[in-house]
Amino acid sequence: MNDIFLKACRGERVPHTPVWIMRQAGRYLKQYQQVRKTVDFLTLCKTPELAAKVTIQPIDALGVDAAILFSDILIPVEAMGLGLKFSEKIGPQFSNPVRDSAGLKKLRIPDPENDLGFVMETIRILRRELAGRVPLIGFAGAPFTTSTYMIEGGTSKNFLNTKRMMFQNPKLYAAIMDKITQALTEYLKGQIAAGAQALQLFDSWGGALSPADFKIYALPYVKEIIKNLRKWQIQEKKQPVPIIYFVGECAGVLEDIKDSGADVAGIDWRISIDAAIKRLGSKISVQGNLDPCALFLPKEKIQERVKDVLTKAKGARGHIFNLGHGILPETPVESAVAVVEAVHKYSGGK
Ligand code: CP3
């Protein structure tokens, strides 16, 4: 069993730095494109055998130390009652965004097994098929990032509708966030029960908030999820699963990430990892943080950048190597392989 990733999350000693890549199952892989030729993205997410198959593709192709469930942060949102569509050009779109109390009233708290059983089944298949080869990470969007999709109705540049609601109708925003928090807590409990061995909360757009607003509108809900998951795991006498909290453009809020209760802080590339570690302290591991565009450098330069991150992360309680955000669809697969090989080689491993 390769449990190096789980050990690094907990800050235990490891023979080499573990590595995985955000969005490691995706369009930069020919094998993924082959599968996508036959089904659309949502069908892929909802067909457990296929979702499991594409989850394993990067384990075979890259040799990463963890698998991440193939799904999307918008899948539980669809189950809350928002009609979801994905189009090649525009990206995700919800037909009925939540903008008022009538929208709030219609939101459902999905039951993981009844409403999102395909995700739970994918996890069960994966645990069987991975058979201890690498641990399986489950995930959800963090409440703030999830709320932006629900309120904007899709991807956004400045999150005007979301922030306008926060500032003009804070009670409505808080009530929506409470619903999201409840729904995501149940969803993540379901993932743990099905076999997820670690969880990542994606707050990809967290850096769009001022640090003061992050404390009010993002952090408390993340804390609530983590606290409730821990309480439930103790009640159920389950081994605690490590929780990674990733925030895009995190530099303004590192102290809050440290206080979130997460085991690992996932950081983007806009801050040097040694500077981040100083502010995060010794009670939390760190994950990151190579610029995804560094994978467009020649191989030797990629290796240098990997070494640089590894050297700067030496003071961390634990380090999981990753990119600072998702791998881009245009990335040459050889570059992703070069990153994984360099991490293993230069961190003292095989
Ligand atoms: O990391 C993995 O390999 C697991 C799968 C995964 C996907 N999305 C698959 C996906 C994960 C963890 C996500 C998370 C996700 N989804 C986030 C947070 C991480 C981040 O990148 O910030 C966000 C914001 C989304 C929402 C989302 N999904 C958008 C905006 C888009 C369209 C843009 C795009 O990249 O195409 C998606 C689609 C999506 N999710 C694809 C994949 C592989 C591409 C779909 C396709 O095959 O056409």
mmCIF file of C-alpha atoms and ligand atoms in Angstrom:
data_model
loop_
_atom_site.group_PDB
_atom_site.id
_atom_site.type_symbol
_atom_site.label_atom_id
_atom_site.label_comp_id
_atom_site.label_asym_id
_atom_site.label_seq_id
_atom_site.Cartn_x
_atom_site.Cartn_y
_atom_site.Cartn_z
ATOM 1 C CA MET A 1 0.000 0.000 0.000
ATOM 2 C CA ASN A 2 1.447 3.362 -1.041
ATOM 3 C CA ASP A 3 0.295 5.578 1.833
ATOM 4 C CA ILE A 4 3.032 8.203 1.461
ATOM 5 C CA PHE A 5 0.448 10.826 0.500
ATOM 6 C CA LEU A 6 -1.633 10.157 3.644
ATOM 7 C CA LYS A 7 1.498 10.243 5.817
ATOM 8 C CA ALA A 8 2.575 13.622 4.398
ATOM 9 C CA CYS A 9 -0.940 14.985 5.059
ATOM 10 C CA ARG A 10 -0.560 13.976 8.706
ATOM 11 C CA GLY A 11 3.004 15.321 8.915
ATOM 12 C CA GLU A 12 4.622 11.878 9.338
ATOM 13 C CA ARG A 13 8.023 10.909 7.903
ATOM 14 C CA VAL A 14 8.038 9.829 4.225
ATOM 15 C CA PRO A 15 10.687 8.218 1.967
ATOM 16 C CA HIS A 16 10.025 10.832 -0.753
ATOM 17 C CA THR A 17 7.661 13.741 -1.330
ATOM 18 C CA PRO A 18 4.292 12.516 -2.640
ATOM 19 C CA VAL A 19 2.840 14.202 -5.727
ATOM 20 C CA TRP A 20 -0.530 14.426 -7.457
ATOM 21 C CA ILE A 21 -1.858 17.020 -9.896
ATOM 22 C CA MET A 22 -5.093 18.969 -9.610
ATOM 23 C CA ARG A 23 -7.324 18.050 -12.580
ATOM 24 C CA GLN A 24 -4.975 15.153 -13.322
ATOM 25 C CA ALA A 25 -7.763 13.289 -15.130
ATOM 26 C CA GLY A 26 -8.647 15.447 -18.095
ATOM 27 C CA ARG A 27 -8.278 16.664 -21.618
ATOM 28 C CA TYR A 28 -4.453 16.812 -21.742
ATOM 29 C CA LEU A 29 -4.553 12.973 -21.690
ATOM 30 C CA LYS A 30 -5.281 11.192 -25.007
ATOM 31 C CA GLN A 31 -6.851 8.328 -23.074
ATOM 32 C CA TYR A 32 -9.341 10.790 -21.534
ATOM 33 C CA GLN A 33 -10.175 12.323 -24.914
ATOM 34 C CA GLN A 34 -10.884 8.829 -26.260
ATOM 35 C CA VAL A 35 -13.501 8.266 -23.561
ATOM 36 C CA ARG A 36 -14.947 11.787 -24.002
ATOM 37 C CA LYS A 37 -15.492 11.095 -27.716
ATOM 38 C CA THR A 38 -18.116 8.557 -26.717
ATOM 39 C CA VAL A 39 -19.913 10.451 -23.894
ATOM 40 C CA ASP A 40 -20.516 14.030 -22.785
ATOM 41 C CA PHE A 41 -18.916 15.303 -19.575
ATOM 42 C CA LEU A 42 -21.964 14.953 -17.290
ATOM 43 C CA THR A 43 -22.704 11.432 -18.532
ATOM 44 C CA LEU A 44 -19.071 10.565 -17.825
ATOM 45 C CA CYS A 45 -19.440 11.867 -14.247
ATOM 46 C CA LYS A 46 -22.657 9.865 -13.799
ATOM 47 C CA THR A 47 -21.424 6.534 -15.185
ATOM 48 C CA PRO A 48 -19.445 4.928 -12.316
ATOM 49 C CA GLU A 49 -17.473 2.437 -14.462
ATOM 50 C CA LEU A 50 -16.326 5.219 -16.823
ATOM 51 C CA ALA A 51 -15.659 7.750 -14.064
ATOM 52 C CA ALA A 52 -13.540 5.114 -12.295
ATOM 53 C CA LYS A 53 -11.715 4.347 -15.525
ATOM 54 C CA VAL A 54 -10.669 7.971 -16.155
ATOM 55 C CA THR A 55 -9.734 8.405 -12.474
ATOM 56 C CA ILE A 56 -7.145 5.637 -12.885
ATOM 57 C CA GLN A 57 -5.737 6.905 -16.228
ATOM 58 C CA PRO A 58 -3.289 9.415 -14.658
ATOM 59 C CA ILE A 59 -2.144 6.839 -12.074
ATOM 60 C CA ASP A 60 -0.997 4.632 -14.964
ATOM 61 C CA ALA A 61 0.242 7.457 -17.216
ATOM 62 C CA LEU A 62 2.063 9.634 -14.651
ATOM 63 C CA GLY A 63 2.811 7.484 -11.605
ATOM 64 C CA VAL A 64 1.278 9.977 -9.135
ATOM 65 C CA ASP A 65 0.924 9.060 -5.441
ATOM 66 C CA ALA A 66 -2.827 9.695 -5.094
ATOM 67 C CA ALA A 67 -5.987 9.305 -7.163
ATOM 68 C CA ILE A 68 -8.719 11.962 -7.142
ATOM 69 C CA LEU A 69 -12.285 10.917 -7.762
ATOM 70 C CA PHE A 70 -13.427 11.964 -11.247
ATOM 71 C CA SER A 71 -16.444 14.218 -10.777
ATOM 72 C CA ASP A 72 -17.062 17.954 -10.528
ATOM 73 C CA ILE A 73 -17.760 20.467 -7.765
ATOM 74 C CA LEU A 74 -21.048 21.279 -9.529
ATOM 75 C CA ILE A 75 -22.470 17.744 -9.310
ATOM 76 C CA PRO A 76 -23.903 18.162 -5.756
ATOM 77 C CA VAL A 77 -25.235 21.601 -6.761
ATOM 78 C CA GLU A 78 -27.261 20.027 -9.555
ATOM 79 C CA ALA A 79 -28.656 17.612 -6.963
ATOM 80 C CA MET A 80 -29.683 20.601 -4.788
ATOM 81 C CA GLY A 81 -32.149 21.407 -7.566
ATOM 82 C CA LEU A 82 -30.292 23.648 -10.033
ATOM 83 C CA GLY A 83 -30.463 22.512 -13.674
ATOM 84 C CA LEU A 84 -26.872 22.039 -14.883
ATOM 85 C CA LYS A 85 -25.549 22.161 -18.450
ATOM 86 C CA PHE A 86 -21.960 22.105 -19.703
ATOM 87 C CA SER A 87 -21.129 23.631 -23.054
ATOM 88 C CA GLU A 88 -17.704 23.473 -24.739
ATOM 89 C CA LYS A 89 -17.463 27.223 -25.231
ATOM 90 C CA ILE A 90 -19.205 28.786 -22.220
ATOM 91 C CA GLY A 91 -18.446 26.152 -19.573
ATOM 92 C CA PRO A 92 -20.972 25.292 -16.842
ATOM 93 C CA GLN A 93 -24.367 26.985 -16.714
ATOM 94 C CA PHE A 94 -27.268 26.711 -14.263
ATOM 95 C CA SER A 95 -30.699 27.378 -15.728
ATOM 96 C CA ASN A 96 -32.122 28.648 -12.407
ATOM 97 C CA PRO A 97 -29.523 30.577 -10.358
ATOM 98 C CA VAL A 98 -30.452 31.431 -6.755
ATOM 99 C CA ARG A 99 -31.053 35.166 -6.420
ATOM 100 C CA ASP A 100 -33.885 35.508 -3.854
ATOM 101 C CA SER A 101 -35.696 33.810 -0.966
ATOM 102 C CA ALA A 102 -37.931 31.879 -3.380
ATOM 103 C CA GLY A 103 -34.766 30.357 -4.883
ATOM 104 C CA LEU A 104 -33.458 29.593 -1.398
ATOM 105 C CA LYS A 105 -36.706 27.796 -0.447
ATOM 106 C CA LYS A 106 -36.414 25.497 -3.463
ATOM 107 C CA LEU A 107 -32.917 24.254 -2.502
ATOM 108 C CA ARG A 108 -32.822 20.615 -1.450
ATOM 109 C CA ILE A 109 -30.337 18.837 0.811
ATOM 110 C CA PRO A 110 -29.477 15.804 -1.342
ATOM 111 C CA ASP A 111 -29.205 12.357 0.205
ATOM 112 C CA PRO A 112 -25.773 11.022 -0.813
ATOM 113 C CA GLU A 113 -26.892 7.467 -1.598
ATOM 114 C CA ASN A 114 -30.315 8.246 -3.127
ATOM 115 C CA ASP A 115 -29.481 11.399 -5.075
ATOM 116 C CA LEU A 116 -25.740 11.077 -5.686
ATOM 117 C CA GLY A 117 -25.399 7.300 -5.603
ATOM 118 C CA PHE A 118 -23.347 7.332 -8.819
ATOM 119 C CA VAL A 119 -20.561 9.210 -7.001
ATOM 120 C CA MET A 120 -20.654 6.793 -4.060
ATOM 121 C CA GLU A 121 -20.605 3.828 -6.466
ATOM 122 C CA THR A 122 -17.610 5.328 -8.336
ATOM 123 C CA ILE A 123 -15.747 5.545 -5.008
ATOM 124 C CA ARG A 124 -16.573 1.917 -4.147
ATOM 125 C CA ILE A 125 -15.400 0.693 -7.577
ATOM 126 C CA LEU A 126 -12.215 2.741 -7.261
ATOM 127 C CA ARG A 127 -11.303 1.370 -3.833
ATOM 128 C CA ARG A 128 -11.700 -2.155 -5.265
ATOM 129 C CA GLU A 129 -9.741 -1.428 -8.447
ATOM 130 C CA LEU A 130 -6.984 0.618 -6.827
ATOM 131 C CA ALA A 131 -6.571 -2.134 -4.209
ATOM 132 C CA GLY A 132 -4.181 -0.026 -2.108
ATOM 133 C CA ARG A 133 -2.017 1.059 -5.047
ATOM 134 C CA VAL A 134 -2.562 4.718 -4.088
ATOM 135 C CA PRO A 135 -5.064 6.408 -1.746
ATOM 136 C CA LEU A 136 -8.279 7.900 -3.127
ATOM 137 C CA ILE A 137 -9.104 11.593 -2.571
ATOM 138 C CA GLY A 138 -12.760 12.659 -2.521
ATOM 139 C CA PHE A 139 -13.712 16.327 -2.855
ATOM 140 C CA ALA A 140 -16.261 19.106 -2.926
ATOM 141 C CA GLY A 141 -16.224 22.799 -3.668
ATOM 142 C CA ALA A 142 -15.887 24.928 -0.519
ATOM 143 C CA PRO A 143 -19.137 26.800 0.278
ATOM 144 C CA PHE A 144 -17.996 30.221 -1.003
ATOM 145 C CA THR A 145 -16.784 28.924 -4.389
ATOM 146 C CA THR A 146 -19.908 26.755 -4.660
ATOM 147 C CA SER A 147 -22.112 29.775 -3.882
ATOM 148 C CA THR A 148 -20.574 31.798 -6.735
ATOM 149 C CA TYR A 149 -21.764 29.217 -9.295
ATOM 150 C CA MET A 150 -25.211 29.005 -7.699
ATOM 151 C CA ILE A 151 -25.732 32.765 -7.562
ATOM 152 C CA GLU A 152 -23.981 33.806 -10.794
ATOM 153 C CA GLY A 153 -25.432 30.846 -12.715
ATOM 154 C CA GLY A 154 -22.003 29.987 -14.135
ATOM 155 C CA THR A 155 -18.403 31.146 -14.314
ATOM 156 C CA SER A 156 -17.825 34.807 -13.479
ATOM 157 C CA LYS A 157 -15.069 37.395 -13.590
ATOM 158 C CA ASN A 158 -15.922 39.722 -10.721
ATOM 159 C CA PHE A 159 -18.690 37.812 -8.886
ATOM 160 C CA LEU A 160 -20.930 40.883 -8.848
ATOM 161 C CA ASN A 161 -24.206 39.059 -8.142
ATOM 162 C CA THR A 162 -22.633 37.083 -5.293
ATOM 163 C CA LYS A 163 -20.993 40.103 -3.648
ATOM 164 C CA ARG A 164 -24.041 42.292 -4.192
ATOM 165 C CA MET A 165 -26.130 39.732 -2.319
ATOM 166 C CA MET A 166 -23.527 39.534 0.493
ATOM 167 C CA PHE A 167 -23.499 43.278 0.931
ATOM 168 C CA GLN A 168 -27.160 44.159 0.219
ATOM 169 C CA ASN A 169 -28.880 41.085 1.672
ATOM 170 C CA PRO A 170 -26.449 39.427 4.094
ATOM 171 C CA LYS A 171 -29.233 37.397 5.755
ATOM 172 C CA LEU A 172 -30.211 35.776 2.468
ATOM 173 C CA TYR A 173 -26.563 35.078 1.609
ATOM 174 C CA ALA A 174 -25.974 33.514 5.066
ATOM 175 C CA ALA A 175 -29.099 31.349 4.692
ATOM 176 C CA ILE A 176 -27.914 30.097 1.279
ATOM 177 C CA MET A 177 -24.454 29.401 2.713
ATOM 178 C CA ASP A 178 -26.004 27.446 5.615
ATOM 179 C CA LYS A 179 -27.920 25.273 3.112
ATOM 180 C CA ILE A 180 -24.786 24.705 1.018
ATOM 181 C CA THR A 181 -22.778 23.862 4.150
ATOM 182 C CA GLN A 182 -25.371 21.296 5.252
ATOM 183 C CA ALA A 183 -25.587 19.744 1.784
ATOM 184 C CA LEU A 184 -21.800 19.508 1.379
ATOM 185 C CA THR A 185 -21.331 18.055 4.878
ATOM 186 C CA GLU A 186 -23.768 15.225 4.071
ATOM 187 C CA TYR A 187 -22.169 14.726 0.650
ATOM 188 C CA LEU A 188 -18.667 14.453 2.158
ATOM 189 C CA LYS A 189 -19.875 12.074 4.894
ATOM 190 C CA GLY A 190 -21.261 9.928 2.079
ATOM 191 C CA GLN A 191 -17.882 9.971 0.317
ATOM 192 C CA ILE A 192 -16.053 8.915 3.494
ATOM 193 C CA ALA A 193 -18.596 6.146 4.128
ATOM 194 C CA ALA A 194 -18.129 4.921 0.536
ATOM 195 C CA GLY A 195 -14.335 4.785 0.970
ATOM 196 C CA ALA A 196 -12.683 8.175 0.282
ATOM 197 C CA GLN A 197 -9.372 8.217 2.196
ATOM 198 C CA ALA A 198 -8.770 11.991 2.129
ATOM 199 C CA LEU A 199 -10.881 15.001 1.128
ATOM 200 C CA GLN A 200 -10.084 18.249 -0.643
ATOM 201 C CA LEU A 201 -12.244 21.358 -0.388
ATOM 202 C CA PHE A 202 -11.762 23.576 -3.459
ATOM 203 C CA ASP A 203 -12.076 27.315 -2.738
ATOM 204 C CA SER A 204 -10.784 28.187 -6.204
ATOM 205 C CA TRP A 205 -12.227 31.713 -6.133
ATOM 206 C CA GLY A 206 -11.530 32.437 -2.430
ATOM 207 C CA GLY A 207 -8.924 35.035 -3.416
ATOM 208 C CA ALA A 208 -11.660 37.152 -4.994
ATOM 209 C CA LEU A 209 -12.722 38.206 -1.479
ATOM 210 C CA SER A 210 -10.894 40.843 0.573
ATOM 211 C CA PRO A 211 -9.196 39.238 3.592
ATOM 212 C CA ALA A 212 -11.785 40.838 5.898
ATOM 213 C CA ASP A 213 -14.679 39.491 3.811
ATOM 214 C CA PHE A 214 -13.068 36.041 3.595
ATOM 215 C CA LYS A 215 -13.282 35.858 7.411
ATOM 216 C CA ILE A 216 -17.030 36.563 7.330
ATOM 217 C CA TYR A 217 -18.264 34.973 4.111
ATOM 218 C CA ALA A 218 -15.961 31.992 3.480
ATOM 219 C CA LEU A 219 -14.011 30.760 6.525
ATOM 220 C CA PRO A 220 -16.819 30.086 9.077
ATOM 221 C CA TYR A 221 -18.591 27.693 6.709
ATOM 222 C CA VAL A 222 -15.413 25.745 5.933
ATOM 223 C CA LYS A 223 -14.725 25.482 9.671
ATOM 224 C CA GLU A 224 -18.275 24.233 10.215
ATOM 225 C CA ILE A 225 -17.894 21.477 7.604
ATOM 226 C CA ILE A 226 -14.545 20.324 9.000
ATOM 227 C CA LYS A 227 -15.792 20.414 12.615
ATOM 228 C CA ASN A 228 -18.920 18.414 11.774
ATOM 229 C CA LEU A 229 -17.023 15.837 9.721
ATOM 230 C CA ARG A 230 -14.599 15.278 12.606
ATOM 231 C CA LYS A 231 -17.444 14.975 15.142
ATOM 232 C CA TRP A 232 -19.230 12.460 12.919
ATOM 233 C CA GLN A 233 -16.073 10.397 12.378
ATOM 234 C CA ILE A 234 -15.565 10.119 16.144
ATOM 235 C CA GLN A 235 -19.230 9.092 16.619
ATOM 236 C CA GLU A 236 -18.944 6.495 13.858
ATOM 237 C CA LYS A 237 -15.590 5.286 15.257
ATOM 238 C CA LYS A 238 -13.990 5.890 11.854
ATOM 239 C CA GLN A 239 -10.294 6.665 11.273
ATOM 240 C CA PRO A 240 -10.119 10.429 10.645
ATOM 241 C CA VAL A 241 -9.471 11.240 6.981
ATOM 242 C CA PRO A 242 -7.054 14.104 6.226
ATOM 243 C CA ILE A 243 -8.708 17.246 4.866
ATOM 244 C CA ILE A 244 -6.974 19.557 2.379
ATOM 245 C CA TYR A 245 -8.262 23.119 2.056
ATOM 246 C CA PHE A 246 -7.195 24.654 -1.273
ATOM 247 C CA VAL A 247 -7.673 28.386 -1.791
ATOM 248 C CA GLY A 248 -6.853 30.047 -5.115
ATOM 249 C CA GLU A 249 -4.901 33.328 -4.623
ATOM 250 C CA CYS A 250 -4.433 32.427 -0.963
ATOM 251 C CA ALA A 251 -1.701 34.924 0.019
ATOM 252 C CA GLY A 252 -4.100 37.317 1.780
ATOM 253 C CA VAL A 253 -5.749 34.629 3.892
ATOM 254 C CA LEU A 254 -3.070 32.100 4.921
ATOM 255 C CA GLU A 255 -3.676 32.722 8.650
ATOM 256 C CA ASP A 256 -7.345 31.858 8.121
ATOM 257 C CA ILE A 257 -6.471 28.651 6.286
ATOM 258 C CA LYS A 258 -4.253 27.775 9.249
ATOM 259 C CA ASP A 259 -7.274 28.268 11.565
ATOM 260 C CA SER A 260 -9.708 26.336 9.375
ATOM 261 C CA GLY A 261 -9.095 22.981 11.053
ATOM 262 C CA ALA A 262 -7.726 21.441 7.831
ATOM 263 C CA ASP A 263 -4.733 19.068 7.937
ATOM 264 C CA VAL A 264 -3.245 20.483 4.731
ATOM 265 C CA ALA A 265 -3.206 23.967 3.181
ATOM 266 C CA GLY A 266 -3.378 23.842 -0.618
ATOM 267 C CA ILE A 267 -1.693 26.965 -2.017
ATOM 268 C CA ASP A 268 -1.441 28.593 -5.438
ATOM 269 C CA TRP A 269 1.817 29.684 -7.118
ATOM 270 C CA ARG A 270 1.559 33.443 -6.572
ATOM 271 C CA ILE A 271 3.350 33.142 -3.219
ATOM 272 C CA SER A 272 6.689 31.475 -2.621
ATOM 273 C CA ILE A 273 6.106 28.237 -0.684
ATOM 274 C CA ASP A 274 8.703 29.060 2.021
ATOM 275 C CA ALA A 275 6.975 32.388 2.740
ATOM 276 C CA ALA A 276 3.630 30.551 2.956
ATOM 277 C CA ILE A 277 5.048 27.890 5.311
ATOM 278 C CA LYS A 278 6.373 30.580 7.686
ATOM 279 C CA ARG A 279 2.889 32.008 8.012
ATOM 280 C CA LEU A 280 1.133 28.627 8.196
ATOM 281 C CA GLY A 281 3.308 27.357 11.073
ATOM 282 C CA SER A 282 4.083 23.790 12.085
ATOM 283 C CA LYS A 283 0.592 22.400 12.774
ATOM 284 C CA ILE A 284 -0.522 22.063 9.162
ATOM 285 C CA SER A 285 1.028 20.400 6.089
ATOM 286 C CA VAL A 286 1.273 22.243 2.792
ATOM 287 C CA GLN A 287 0.359 21.262 -0.782
ATOM 288 C CA GLY A 288 1.604 22.965 -3.934
ATOM 289 C CA ASN A 289 2.681 25.047 -5.680
ATOM 290 C CA LEU A 290 4.199 24.959 -9.190
ATOM 291 C CA ASP A 291 2.694 27.390 -11.724
ATOM 292 C CA PRO A 292 0.651 25.231 -14.176
ATOM 293 C CA CYS A 293 2.271 27.209 -17.010
ATOM 294 C CA ALA A 294 5.733 26.024 -15.885
ATOM 295 C CA LEU A 295 4.806 22.794 -17.692
ATOM 296 C CA PHE A 296 5.347 24.657 -20.951
ATOM 297 C CA LEU A 297 9.075 25.109 -20.150
ATOM 298 C CA PRO A 298 11.699 22.697 -21.515
ATOM 299 C CA LYS A 299 12.277 19.588 -19.378
ATOM 300 C CA GLU A 300 15.496 20.819 -17.692
ATOM 301 C CA LYS A 301 13.799 24.045 -16.607
ATOM 302 C CA ILE A 302 10.817 22.086 -15.264
ATOM 303 C CA GLN A 303 13.242 19.993 -13.199
ATOM 304 C CA GLU A 304 14.893 23.150 -11.829
ATOM 305 C CA ARG A 305 11.541 24.591 -10.814
ATOM 306 C CA VAL A 306 10.518 21.333 -9.142
ATOM 307 C CA LYS A 307 13.817 21.306 -7.197
ATOM 308 C CA ASP A 308 13.244 24.909 -6.182
ATOM 309 C CA VAL A 309 9.772 24.146 -4.738
ATOM 310 C CA LEU A 310 11.111 21.022 -2.966
ATOM 311 C CA THR A 311 13.991 22.975 -1.408
ATOM 312 C CA LYS A 312 11.746 25.817 -0.289
ATOM 313 C CA ALA A 313 9.238 23.358 1.230
ATOM 314 C CA LYS A 314 11.838 21.637 3.446
ATOM 315 C CA GLY A 315 10.676 23.490 6.557
ATOM 316 C CA ALA A 316 7.082 22.277 6.231
ATOM 317 C CA ARG A 317 5.473 19.827 8.679
ATOM 318 C CA GLY A 318 4.626 17.778 5.603
ATOM 319 C CA HIS A 319 4.698 18.597 1.878
ATOM 320 C CA ILE A 320 2.562 17.213 -0.923
ATOM 321 C CA PHE A 321 3.805 18.382 -4.306
ATOM 322 C CA ASN A 322 1.111 19.712 -6.658
ATOM 323 C CA LEU A 323 0.523 22.511 -9.128
ATOM 324 C CA GLY A 324 -0.831 25.804 -7.819
ATOM 325 C CA HIS A 325 -4.091 25.204 -9.745
ATOM 326 C CA GLY A 326 -5.469 22.690 -12.251
ATOM 327 C CA ILE A 327 -3.345 21.367 -15.125
ATOM 328 C CA LEU A 328 -4.281 23.064 -18.403
ATOM 329 C CA PRO A 329 -5.791 21.031 -21.279
ATOM 330 C CA GLU A 330 -2.972 22.162 -23.645
ATOM 331 C CA THR A 331 -0.212 20.721 -21.401
ATOM 332 C CA PRO A 332 2.156 18.179 -23.037
ATOM 333 C CA VAL A 333 1.765 14.918 -21.137
ATOM 334 C CA GLU A 334 5.577 14.440 -21.113
ATOM 335 C CA SER A 335 5.833 17.579 -18.969
ATOM 336 C CA ALA A 336 3.453 16.150 -16.380
ATOM 337 C CA VAL A 337 5.507 12.929 -16.357
ATOM 338 C CA ALA A 338 8.690 15.016 -15.952
ATOM 339 C CA VAL A 339 7.223 16.768 -12.899
ATOM 340 C CA VAL A 340 6.303 13.500 -11.180
ATOM 341 C CA GLU A 341 9.700 11.920 -11.959
ATOM 342 C CA ALA A 342 11.572 14.999 -10.755
ATOM 343 C CA VAL A 343 9.613 15.137 -7.480
ATOM 344 C CA HIS A 344 10.393 11.485 -6.766
ATOM 345 C CA LYS A 345 14.034 11.785 -7.808
ATOM 346 C CA TYR A 346 14.990 15.030 -6.094
ATOM 347 C CA SER A 347 13.108 14.438 -2.861
ATOM 348 C CA GLY A 348 15.236 11.425 -2.064
ATOM 349 C CA GLY A 349 13.073 8.618 -3.428
ATOM 350 C CA LYS A 350 13.402 5.909 -6.059
HETATM 351 O O1 CP3 B 1 -8.866 16.765 -10.489
HETATM 352 C C1 CP3 B 1 -9.400 15.830 -11.135
HETATM 353 O O2 CP3 B 1 -8.822 15.209 -12.038
HETATM 354 C C2 CP3 B 1 -10.786 15.390 -10.728
HETATM 355 C C3 CP3 B 1 -11.859 15.936 -11.478
HETATM 356 C C4 CP3 B 1 -12.276 17.383 -11.346
HETATM 357 C C5 CP3 B 1 -12.928 18.071 -12.404
HETATM 358 N N1 CP3 B 1 -13.327 19.283 -11.938
HETATM 359 C C6 CP3 B 1 -13.160 17.525 -13.739
HETATM 360 C C7 CP3 B 1 -13.533 18.420 -14.842
HETATM 361 C C8 CP3 B 1 -12.231 18.251 -10.245
HETATM 362 C C9 CP3 B 1 -11.603 18.050 -8.871
HETATM 363 C C10 CP3 B 1 -12.910 19.452 -10.641
HETATM 364 C C11 CP3 B 1 -13.105 20.604 -9.747
HETATM 365 C C12 CP3 B 1 -13.698 21.834 -10.279
HETATM 366 N N2 CP3 B 1 -14.697 21.977 -11.193
HETATM 367 C C13 CP3 B 1 -13.343 23.130 -9.823
HETATM 368 C C14 CP3 B 1 -12.354 23.434 -8.742
HETATM 369 C C15 CP3 B 1 -10.959 23.276 -9.207
HETATM 370 C C16 CP3 B 1 -10.497 24.368 -10.114
HETATM 371 O O3 CP3 B 1 -10.009 24.020 -11.203
HETATM 372 O O4 CP3 B 1 -10.578 25.519 -9.732
HETATM 373 C C17 CP3 B 1 -14.120 24.049 -10.540
HETATM 374 C C18 CP3 B 1 -14.087 25.552 -10.415
HETATM 375 C C19 CP3 B 1 -14.996 23.312 -11.405
HETATM 376 C C20 CP3 B 1 -16.042 23.831 -12.298
HETATM 377 C C21 CP3 B 1 -15.816 23.511 -13.706
HETATM 378 N N3 CP3 B 1 -15.818 22.234 -14.240
HETATM 379 C C22 CP3 B 1 -15.603 24.421 -14.770
HETATM 380 C C23 CP3 B 1 -15.514 25.926 -14.632
HETATM 381 C C24 CP3 B 1 -15.463 23.653 -15.937
HETATM 382 C C25 CP3 B 1 -15.340 24.186 -17.339
HETATM 383 C C26 CP3 B 1 -13.973 24.647 -17.618
HETATM 384 C C27 CP3 B 1 -13.136 23.499 -18.082
HETATM 385 O O5 CP3 B 1 -12.079 23.243 -17.477
HETATM 386 O O6 CP3 B 1 -13.565 22.872 -19.055
HETATM 387 C C28 CP3 B 1 -15.563 22.274 -15.576
HETATM 388 C C29 CP3 B 1 -15.453 21.109 -16.481
HETATM 389 C C30 CP3 B 1 -14.550 19.985 -16.091
HETATM 390 N N4 CP3 B 1 -14.418 19.476 -14.830
HETATM 391 C C31 CP3 B 1 -13.731 19.227 -16.977
HETATM 392 C C32 CP3 B 1 -13.088 18.237 -16.209
HETATM 393 C C33 CP3 B 1 -12.167 17.163 -16.676
HETATM 394 C C34 CP3 B 1 -13.641 19.410 -18.483
HETATM 395 C C35 CP3 B 1 -14.830 18.758 -19.075
HETATM 396 C C36 CP3 B 1 -14.613 18.153 -20.447
HETATM 397 O O7 CP3 B 1 -14.141 17.002 -20.531
HETATM 398 O O8 CP3 B 1 -14.965 18.811 -21.431
#
